[in-house]
Coordinates of C-alpha atoms in Angstrom, one line a residue:
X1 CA 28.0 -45.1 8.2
X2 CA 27.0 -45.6 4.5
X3 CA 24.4 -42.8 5.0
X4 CA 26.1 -40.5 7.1
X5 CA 28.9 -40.1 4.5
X6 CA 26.4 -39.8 1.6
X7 CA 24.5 -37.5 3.6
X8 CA 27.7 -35.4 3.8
X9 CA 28.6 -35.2 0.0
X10 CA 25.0 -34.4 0.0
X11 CA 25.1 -31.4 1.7
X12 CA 24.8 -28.7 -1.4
X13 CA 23.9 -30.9 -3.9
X14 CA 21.0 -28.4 -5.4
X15 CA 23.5 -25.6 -5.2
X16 CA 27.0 -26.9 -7.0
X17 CA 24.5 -29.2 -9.5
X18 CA 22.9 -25.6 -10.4
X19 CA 26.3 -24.0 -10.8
X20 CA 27.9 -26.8 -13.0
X21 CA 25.1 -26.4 -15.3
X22 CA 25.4 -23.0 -15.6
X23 CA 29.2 -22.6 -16.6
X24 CA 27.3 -24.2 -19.8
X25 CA 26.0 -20.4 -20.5
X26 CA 28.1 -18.1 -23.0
X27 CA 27.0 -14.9 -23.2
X28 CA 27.6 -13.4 -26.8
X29 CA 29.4 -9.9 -26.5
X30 CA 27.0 -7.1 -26.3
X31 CA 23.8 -9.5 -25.9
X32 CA 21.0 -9.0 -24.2
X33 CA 19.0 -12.2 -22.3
X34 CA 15.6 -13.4 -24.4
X35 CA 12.7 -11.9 -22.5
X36 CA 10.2 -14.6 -21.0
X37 CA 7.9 -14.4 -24.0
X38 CA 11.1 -14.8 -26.6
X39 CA 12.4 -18.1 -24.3
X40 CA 8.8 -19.6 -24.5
X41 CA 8.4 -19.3 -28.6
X42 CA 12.2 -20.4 -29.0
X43 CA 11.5 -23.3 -26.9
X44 CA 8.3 -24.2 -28.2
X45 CA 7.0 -24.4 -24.8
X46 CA 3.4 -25.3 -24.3
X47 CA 0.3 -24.8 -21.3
X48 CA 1.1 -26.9 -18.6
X49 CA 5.3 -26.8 -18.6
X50 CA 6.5 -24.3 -16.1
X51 CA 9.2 -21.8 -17.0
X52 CA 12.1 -21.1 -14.0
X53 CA 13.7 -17.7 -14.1
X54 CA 16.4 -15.5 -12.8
X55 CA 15.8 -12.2 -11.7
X56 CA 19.1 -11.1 -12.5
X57 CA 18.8 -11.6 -16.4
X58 CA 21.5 -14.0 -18.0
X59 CA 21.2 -16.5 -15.3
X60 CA 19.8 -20.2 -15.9
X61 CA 16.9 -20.4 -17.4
X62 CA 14.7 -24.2 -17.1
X63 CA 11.9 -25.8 -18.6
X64 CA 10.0 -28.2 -16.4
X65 CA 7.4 -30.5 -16.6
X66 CA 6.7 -33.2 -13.9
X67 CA 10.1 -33.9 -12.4
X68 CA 12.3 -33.5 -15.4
X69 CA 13.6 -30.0 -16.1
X70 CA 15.6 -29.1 -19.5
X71 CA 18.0 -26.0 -18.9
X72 CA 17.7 -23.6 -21.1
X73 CA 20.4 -20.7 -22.9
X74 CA 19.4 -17.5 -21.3
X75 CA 20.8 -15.9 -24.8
X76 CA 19.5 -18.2 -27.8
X77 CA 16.9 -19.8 -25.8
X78 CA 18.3 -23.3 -27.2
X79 CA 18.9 -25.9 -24.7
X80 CA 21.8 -26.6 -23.1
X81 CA 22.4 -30.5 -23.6
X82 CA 24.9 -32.4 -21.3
X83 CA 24.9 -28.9 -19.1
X84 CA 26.1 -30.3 -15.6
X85 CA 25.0 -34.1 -17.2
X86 CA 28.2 -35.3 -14.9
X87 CA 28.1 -33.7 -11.6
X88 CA 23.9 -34.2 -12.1
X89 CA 24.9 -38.1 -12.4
X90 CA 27.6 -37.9 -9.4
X91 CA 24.4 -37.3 -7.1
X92 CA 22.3 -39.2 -8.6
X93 CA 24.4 -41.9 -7.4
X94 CA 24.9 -41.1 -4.4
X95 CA 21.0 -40.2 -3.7
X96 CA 20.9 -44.4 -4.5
X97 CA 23.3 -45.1 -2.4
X98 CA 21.9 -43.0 0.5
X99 CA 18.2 -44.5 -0.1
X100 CA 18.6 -47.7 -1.2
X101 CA 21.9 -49.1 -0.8
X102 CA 22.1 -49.1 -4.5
X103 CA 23.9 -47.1 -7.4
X104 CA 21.5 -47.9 -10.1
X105 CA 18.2 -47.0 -8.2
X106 CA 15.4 -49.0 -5.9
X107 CA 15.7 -51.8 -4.3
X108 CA 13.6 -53.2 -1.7
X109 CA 16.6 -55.3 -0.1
X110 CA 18.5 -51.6 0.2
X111 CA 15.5 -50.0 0.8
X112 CA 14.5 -52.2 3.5
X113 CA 17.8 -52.3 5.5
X114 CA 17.8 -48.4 5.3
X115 CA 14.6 -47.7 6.8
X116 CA 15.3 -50.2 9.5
X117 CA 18.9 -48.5 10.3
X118 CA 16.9 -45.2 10.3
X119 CA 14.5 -46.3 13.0
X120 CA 17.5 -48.2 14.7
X121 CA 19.6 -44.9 14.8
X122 CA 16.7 -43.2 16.3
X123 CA 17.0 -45.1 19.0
X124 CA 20.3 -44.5 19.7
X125 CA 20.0 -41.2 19.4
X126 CA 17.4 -41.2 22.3
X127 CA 19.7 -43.6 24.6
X128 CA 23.0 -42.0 23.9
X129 CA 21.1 -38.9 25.3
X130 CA 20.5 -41.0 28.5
X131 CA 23.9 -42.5 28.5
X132 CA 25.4 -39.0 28.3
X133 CA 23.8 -37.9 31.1
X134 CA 26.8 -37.1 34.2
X135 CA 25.5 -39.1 37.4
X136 CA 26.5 -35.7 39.3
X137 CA 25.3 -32.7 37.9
X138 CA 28.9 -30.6 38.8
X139 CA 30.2 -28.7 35.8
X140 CA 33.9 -30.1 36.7
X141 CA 31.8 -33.6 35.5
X142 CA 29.4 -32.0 32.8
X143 CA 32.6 -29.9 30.6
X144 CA 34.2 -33.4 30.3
X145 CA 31.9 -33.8 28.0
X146 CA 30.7 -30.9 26.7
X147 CA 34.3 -29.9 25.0
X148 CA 37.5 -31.7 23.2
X149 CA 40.4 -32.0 25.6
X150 CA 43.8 -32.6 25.2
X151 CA 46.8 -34.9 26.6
X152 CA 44.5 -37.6 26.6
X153 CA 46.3 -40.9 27.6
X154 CA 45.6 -43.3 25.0
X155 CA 42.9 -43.7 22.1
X156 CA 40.3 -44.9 23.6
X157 CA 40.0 -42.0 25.7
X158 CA 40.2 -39.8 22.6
X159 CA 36.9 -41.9 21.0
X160 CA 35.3 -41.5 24.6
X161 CA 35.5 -37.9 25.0
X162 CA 35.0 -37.5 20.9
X163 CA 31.8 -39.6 20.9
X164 CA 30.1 -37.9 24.2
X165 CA 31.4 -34.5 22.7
X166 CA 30.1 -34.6 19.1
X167 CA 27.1 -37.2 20.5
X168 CA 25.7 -33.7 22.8
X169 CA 26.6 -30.9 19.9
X170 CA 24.9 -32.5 17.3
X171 CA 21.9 -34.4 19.2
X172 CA 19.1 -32.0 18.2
X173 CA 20.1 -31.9 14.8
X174 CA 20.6 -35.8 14.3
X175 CA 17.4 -36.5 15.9
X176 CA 15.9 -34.2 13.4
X177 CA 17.2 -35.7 10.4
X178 CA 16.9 -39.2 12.0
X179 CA 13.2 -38.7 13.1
X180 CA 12.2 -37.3 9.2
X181 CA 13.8 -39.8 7.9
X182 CA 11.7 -42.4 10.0
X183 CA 8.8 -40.4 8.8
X184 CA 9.6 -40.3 5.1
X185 CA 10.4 -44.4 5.8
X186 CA 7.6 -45.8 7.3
X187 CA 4.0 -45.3 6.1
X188 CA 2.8 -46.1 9.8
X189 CA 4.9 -42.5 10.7
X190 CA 3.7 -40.8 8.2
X191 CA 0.0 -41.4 8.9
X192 CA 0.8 -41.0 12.8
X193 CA 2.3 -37.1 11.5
X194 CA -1.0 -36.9 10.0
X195 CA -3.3 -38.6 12.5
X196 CA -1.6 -36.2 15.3
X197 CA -2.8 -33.1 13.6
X198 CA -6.6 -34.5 13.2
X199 CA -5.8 -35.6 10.2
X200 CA -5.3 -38.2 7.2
X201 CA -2.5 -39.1 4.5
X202 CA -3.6 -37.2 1.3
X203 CA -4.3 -39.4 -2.0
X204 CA -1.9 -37.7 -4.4
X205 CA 0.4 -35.5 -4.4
X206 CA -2.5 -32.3 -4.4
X207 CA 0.0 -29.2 -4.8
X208 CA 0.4 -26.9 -7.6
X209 CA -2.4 -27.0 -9.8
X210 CA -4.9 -23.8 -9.6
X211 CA -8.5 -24.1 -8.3
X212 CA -11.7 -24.9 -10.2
X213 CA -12.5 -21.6 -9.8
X214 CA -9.5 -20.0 -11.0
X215 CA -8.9 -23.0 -14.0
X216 CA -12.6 -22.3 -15.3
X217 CA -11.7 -18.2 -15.1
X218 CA -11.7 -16.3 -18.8
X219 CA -9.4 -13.7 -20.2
X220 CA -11.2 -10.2 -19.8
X221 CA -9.0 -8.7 -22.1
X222 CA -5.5 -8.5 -23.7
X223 CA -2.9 -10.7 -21.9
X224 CA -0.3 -8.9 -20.4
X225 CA 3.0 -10.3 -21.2
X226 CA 5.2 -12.4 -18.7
X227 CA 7.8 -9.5 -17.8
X228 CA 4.6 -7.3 -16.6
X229 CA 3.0 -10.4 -14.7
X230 CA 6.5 -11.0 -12.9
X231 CA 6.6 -7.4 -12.1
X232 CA 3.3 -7.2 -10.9
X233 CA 4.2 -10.2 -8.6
X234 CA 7.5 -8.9 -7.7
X235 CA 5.6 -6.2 -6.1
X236 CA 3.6 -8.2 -3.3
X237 CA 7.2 -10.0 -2.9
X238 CA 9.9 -8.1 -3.7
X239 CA 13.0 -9.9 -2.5
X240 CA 12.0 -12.8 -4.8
X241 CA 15.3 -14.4 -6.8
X242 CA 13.5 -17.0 -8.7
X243 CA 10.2 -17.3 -10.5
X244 CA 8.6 -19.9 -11.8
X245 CA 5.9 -19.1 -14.1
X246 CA 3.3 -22.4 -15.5
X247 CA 2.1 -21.5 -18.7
X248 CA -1.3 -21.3 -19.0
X249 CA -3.6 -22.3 -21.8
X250 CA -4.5 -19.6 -24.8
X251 CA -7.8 -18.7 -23.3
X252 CA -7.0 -18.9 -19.6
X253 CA -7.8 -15.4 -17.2
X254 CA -5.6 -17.0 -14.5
X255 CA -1.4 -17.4 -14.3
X256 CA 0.2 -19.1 -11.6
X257 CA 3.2 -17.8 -10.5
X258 CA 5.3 -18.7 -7.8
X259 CA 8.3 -16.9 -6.4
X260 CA 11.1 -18.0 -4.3
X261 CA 13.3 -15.5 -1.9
X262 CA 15.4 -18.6 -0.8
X263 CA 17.6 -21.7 -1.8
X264 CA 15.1 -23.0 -4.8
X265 CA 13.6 -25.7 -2.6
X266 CA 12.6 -24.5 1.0
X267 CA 9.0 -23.6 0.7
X268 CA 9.4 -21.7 3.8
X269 CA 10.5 -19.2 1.3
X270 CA 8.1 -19.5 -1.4
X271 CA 5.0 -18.0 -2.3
X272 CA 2.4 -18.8 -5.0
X273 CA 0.4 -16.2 -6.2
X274 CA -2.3 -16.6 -9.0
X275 CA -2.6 -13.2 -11.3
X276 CA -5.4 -12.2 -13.7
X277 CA -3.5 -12.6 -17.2
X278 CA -5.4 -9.5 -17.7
X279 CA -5.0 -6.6 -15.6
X280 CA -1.6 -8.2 -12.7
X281 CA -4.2 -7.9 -10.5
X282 CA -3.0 -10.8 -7.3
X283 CA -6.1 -12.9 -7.2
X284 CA -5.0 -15.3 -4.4
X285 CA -1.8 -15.0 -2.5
X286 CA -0.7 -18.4 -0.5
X287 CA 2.7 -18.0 0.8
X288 CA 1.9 -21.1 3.2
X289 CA -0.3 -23.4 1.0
X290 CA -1.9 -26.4 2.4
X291 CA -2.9 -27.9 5.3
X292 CA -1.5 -28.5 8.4
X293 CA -1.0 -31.9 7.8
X294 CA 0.6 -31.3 4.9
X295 CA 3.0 -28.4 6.1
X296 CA 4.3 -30.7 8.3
X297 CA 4.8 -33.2 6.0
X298 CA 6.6 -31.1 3.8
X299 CA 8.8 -29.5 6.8
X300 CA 9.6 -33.1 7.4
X301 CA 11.0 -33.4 4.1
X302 CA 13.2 -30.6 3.8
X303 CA 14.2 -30.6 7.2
X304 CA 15.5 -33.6 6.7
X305 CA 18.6 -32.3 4.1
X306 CA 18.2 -28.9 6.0
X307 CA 17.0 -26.8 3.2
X308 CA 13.7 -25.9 5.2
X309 CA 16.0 -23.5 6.7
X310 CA 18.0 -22.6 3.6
X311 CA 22.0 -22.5 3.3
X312 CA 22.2 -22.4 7.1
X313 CA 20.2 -25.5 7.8
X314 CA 22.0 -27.8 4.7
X315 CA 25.0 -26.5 6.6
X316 CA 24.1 -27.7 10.2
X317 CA 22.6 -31.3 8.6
X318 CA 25.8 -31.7 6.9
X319 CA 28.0 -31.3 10.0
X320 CA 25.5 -33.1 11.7
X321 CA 25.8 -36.1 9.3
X322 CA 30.2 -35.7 9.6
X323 CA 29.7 -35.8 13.4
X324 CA 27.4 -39.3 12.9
X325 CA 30.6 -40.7 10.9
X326 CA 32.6 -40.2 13.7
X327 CA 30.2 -41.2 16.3
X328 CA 29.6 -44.5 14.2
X329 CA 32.8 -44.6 14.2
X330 CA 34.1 -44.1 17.7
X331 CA 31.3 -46.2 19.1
X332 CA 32.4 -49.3 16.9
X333 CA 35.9 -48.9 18.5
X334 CA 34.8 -48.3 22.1
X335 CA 32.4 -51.1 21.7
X336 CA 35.1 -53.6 20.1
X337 CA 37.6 -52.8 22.8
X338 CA 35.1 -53.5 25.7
X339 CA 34.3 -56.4 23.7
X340 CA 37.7 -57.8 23.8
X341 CA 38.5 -56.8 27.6
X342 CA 35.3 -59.3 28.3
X343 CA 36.8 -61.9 26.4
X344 CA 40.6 -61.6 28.1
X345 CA 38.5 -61.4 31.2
X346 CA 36.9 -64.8 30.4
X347 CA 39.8 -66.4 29.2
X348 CA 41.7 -65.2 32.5
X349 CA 39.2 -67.0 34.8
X350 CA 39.2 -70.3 33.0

């Protein structure tokens, strides 16, 4: 229950966290956003960081490096401190809570019991498929539980036809997030992900950094600035809406530049391209990068919160996730009631 209600509140966590930080921009009447090359020199940004931009100009602007991402004034280039701090800190919370039982972060109790209801749930999922199965296959039998109905007698046929209706309409989606989550639990998954596609788990994480042959290439000439490498990316990929640029070093012929036509995270919907800093000439183009392995790997992550298939997939995963609070739900009561017809049974025949 614990995780399907986080799940739920989790839902658009990337997209409302986004917009509360940036009600924190004031644009300045008559102003005009800081170009990329302004932004970098008022943030003192260095090689290595990676600069997140809007195409439309004005919108939030970030500086990462690692995991941890300062948001930047589109305007001023200053950052914005506390932007979003609370909602950011709402989630954060909850994200314990989902993973490891836990506001303030790991545990290995929490974590423990959650990976073990995962795989538990999975099972469930599988024989609540078998239970639902009618015993006659006659669609007067099958719409009984295919639909809601009404004038139902008492409540416990309203959690029987809830559970088996909600239990059918959301079954591929739960087993989905139920199977990632197994994945993204258990180390013995994850290598059997692996091991299934002729493969084994990576060391490291491996993504993101450019080649040896594209790190060790020079500058041939005069660096073309950021707007002109974005727009010479923006060409092979022209219904990009954000960009993320990583700054390369002074002397470096090669920019990495990746470009995202989706929800920010989906990598479905994001391609890195590597650009001489010299001429905007594409000098690899990977919208898919890595192996097999490790595309599945990362589908399993992102199909787990649904944003592997953008707005529409965090959408079905969190209906999914409402539909597993009422399933918990529903088969506590229906369990508890037979539970208690066995015991007036017992008590009956004594």
């Amino acid at each position: 229950m614990v995780m399907s209600v986080t799940g739920v509140l989790l839902t658009y966590e990337s997209q409302i966290v986004h917009w509360a930080t940036a009600r924190a921009i004031e644009a300045p009447a008559g102003a005009v956003a800081l170009s990329p090359e302004e932004i970098v020199v008022a943030t003192g940004a260095g090689a290595g960081q990676s600069l997140v931009l809007p195409r439309a100009p004005g919108g939030l602007v970030e500086l990462r490096q690692g995991r941890s991402a300062v948001a930047v004034d589109p305007y001023s280039g200053a950052e914005l401190a506390g932007a979003g701090e609370d909602v950011a800190a709402f989630f954060h919370g909850v994200t314990a809570l989902h993973r490891w039982l836990s506001f303030s972060g790991p545990t290995e109790v929490g974590g423990w019991l959650v990976d073990a209801a995962n795989l538990l749930f999975l099972g469930l999922v599988v024989s609540g498929l078998y239970l639902w199965l009618p015993k006659t296959w006659k669609w007067t039998r099958v719409k009984l539980n295919l639909f809601f109905r009404r004038g139902l007698p008492n409540a416990q046929a309203r959690d029987y036809n809830w559970h088996h209706v909600l239990g059918i309409w959301a079954l591929v989606p739960l087993f989905v997030i139920v199977l990632t989550g197994v994945v993204m639990s258990y180390g013995w998954a994850n290598a059997a992900l692996f091991a299934a596609l002729g493969e084994e788990v990576p060391q490291g994480r491996g993504r993101g950094a450019l080649s040896q042959e594209m790190s060790a290439r020079e500058l041939s000439g005069a660096p073309l600035d950021y707007a002109a490498l974005l727009e010479a990316a923006g060409a092979a990929r022209p219904e990009w809406t954000t960009a993320t640029i990583v700054l390369p070093e002074a002397g470096a012929g090669a920019v990495q530049v990746t470009l995202d036509s989706g929800n920010g995270v989906a990598p479905s919907q994001r391609s890195e391209l590597v650009l001489d800093r010299a001429t905007g000439e594409i000098l690899s183009d990977d919208a898919v990068a890595g192996s097999a392995g490790m595309r599945a790997r990362m589908w399993a992550r992102f199909a787990h919160t649904g944003q592997y298939y953008g707005v529409v997939g965090q959408t079905v995963a969190g209906l999914a996730s409402l539909a597993a609070m009422v399933l918990v739900w529903t088969g506590m009561a229906l369990g508890l009631r037979r539970l208690m017809r066995m015991r007036r049974v017992r008590r009956a025949a004594v």
